PDB file of C-alpha atoms in Angstrom:
ATOM      1  CA  MET A1009       4.015   7.245  11.805  1.00 80.00           C
ATOM      2  CA  LYS A1010       3.042   5.924   8.385  1.00 91.00           C
ATOM      3  CA  LEU A1011       0.189   3.464   8.134  1.00 95.00           C
ATOM      4  CA  LEU A1012      -0.487   1.065   5.298  1.00 97.00           C
ATOM      5  CA  TYR A1013      -3.891   1.110   3.625  1.00 98.00           C
ATOM      6  CA  ALA A1014      -5.605  -1.127   1.086  1.00 98.00           C
ATOM      7  CA  CYS A1015      -8.369  -0.271  -1.353  1.00 98.00           C
ATOM      8  CA  ASP A1016     -11.067  -2.923  -1.649  1.00 98.00           C
ATOM      9  CA  ALA A1017     -12.143  -1.537  -5.028  1.00 98.00           C
ATOM     10  CA  CYS A1018      -8.829  -1.648  -6.947  1.00 97.00           C
ATOM     11  CA  ARG A1019      -6.568  -3.521  -4.455  1.00 96.00           C
ATOM     12  CA  TYR A1020      -4.074  -0.621  -4.355  1.00 96.00           C
ATOM     13  CA  LEU A1021      -1.715  -0.663  -1.336  1.00 96.00           C
ATOM     14  CA  PHE A1022      -0.336   2.648  -0.131  1.00 96.00           C
ATOM     15  CA  GLU A1023       1.245   4.382   2.846  1.00 95.00           C
ATOM     16  CA  SER A1024      -0.055   7.528   4.488  1.00 96.00           C
ATOM     17  CA  GLU A1025       0.745   9.559   7.586  1.00 96.00           C
ATOM     18  CA  THR A1026      -2.899  10.596   7.932  1.00 95.00           C
ATOM     19  CA  GLU A1027      -6.097   8.576   8.194  1.00 95.00           C
ATOM     20  CA  GLU A1028      -7.360   7.863   4.681  1.00 95.00           C
ATOM     21  CA  THR A1029     -10.882   7.214   3.444  1.00 95.00           C
ATOM     22  CA  GLN A1030     -10.391   7.676  -0.316  1.00 98.00           C
ATOM     23  CA  CYS A1031      -8.071   5.721  -2.592  1.00 98.00           C
ATOM     24  CA  PRO A1032      -5.452   7.921  -4.314  1.00 97.00           C
ATOM     25  CA  ASP A1033      -5.391   5.499  -7.259  1.00 97.00           C
ATOM     26  CA  CYS A1034      -9.055   4.925  -8.189  1.00 98.00           C
ATOM     27  CA  GLY A1035     -10.759   7.601  -6.057  1.00 98.00           C
ATOM     28  CA  LYS A1036     -13.273   5.267  -4.452  1.00 98.00           C
ATOM     29  CA  PHE A1037     -14.126   5.394  -0.754  1.00 98.00           C
ATOM     30  CA  ALA A1038     -13.266   1.731  -0.156  1.00 98.00           C
ATOM     31  CA  VAL A1039     -10.072   2.192   1.886  1.00 98.00           C
ATOM     32  CA  ARG A1040      -9.228   0.300   5.068  1.00 98.00           C
ATOM     33  CA  PRO A1041      -6.112  -0.495   7.090  1.00 97.00           C
ATOM     34  CA  ALA A1042      -4.094  -3.269   5.465  1.00 98.00           C
ATOM     35  CA  VAL A1043      -4.103  -6.761   6.976  1.00 98.00           C
ATOM     36  CA  GLN A1044      -0.904  -8.707   7.677  1.00 97.00           C
ATOM     37  CA  ASP A1045      -0.837 -10.523   4.295  1.00 97.00           C
ATOM     38  CA  GLU A1046      -1.131  -7.196   2.470  1.00 96.00           C
ATOM     39  CA  ILE A1047       1.587  -5.631   4.619  1.00 95.00           C
ATOM     40  CA  GLU A1048       3.940  -8.490   3.725  1.00 94.00           C
ATOM     41  CA  GLU A1049       3.050  -8.159   0.021  1.00 93.00           C
ATOM     42  CA  TYR A1050       3.734  -4.407   0.140  1.00 93.00           C
ATOM     43  CA  GLU A1051       7.084  -4.924   1.875  1.00 91.00           C
ATOM     44  CA  ASN A1052       8.087  -7.544  -0.702  1.00 90.00           C
ATOM     45  CA  ARG A1053       7.246  -5.129  -3.503  1.00 87.00           C
ATOM     46  CA  GLN A1054       9.449  -2.487  -1.890  1.00 83.00           C
ATOM     47  CA  VAL A1055      12.376  -4.925  -1.861  1.00 77.00           C
ATOM     48  CA  ASP A1056      11.803  -5.696  -5.558  1.00 69.00           C
ATOM     49  CA  TRP A1057      11.830  -1.970  -6.427  1.00 67.00           C
ATOM     50  CA  ASP A1058      15.026  -1.451  -4.440  1.00 63.00           C
ATOM     51  CA  ASP A1059      16.707  -4.365  -6.256  1.00 61.00           C
ATOM     52  CA  GLU A1060      16.103  -2.737  -9.660  1.00 58.00           C
ATOM     53  CA  ASP A1061      18.390   0.155  -8.727  1.00 55.00           C
ATOM     54  CA  GLU A1062      21.313  -2.248  -8.479  1.00 55.00           C
ATOM     55  CA  ILE A1063      21.029  -3.445 -12.095  1.00 51.00           C
TER      56      ILE A1063
END
């Protein structure tokens, strides 16, 4: 099962199947599970990316 994580240092949102402690974007150890608002933001971004394929 994929979990969604957020980096408090750079605000990067990312999915991972394993427990993460380091951000894959900035490399800092400021990662935590995403809260509901961040999950919704991430899902909305995914919809936007999917819509670009239709253009």
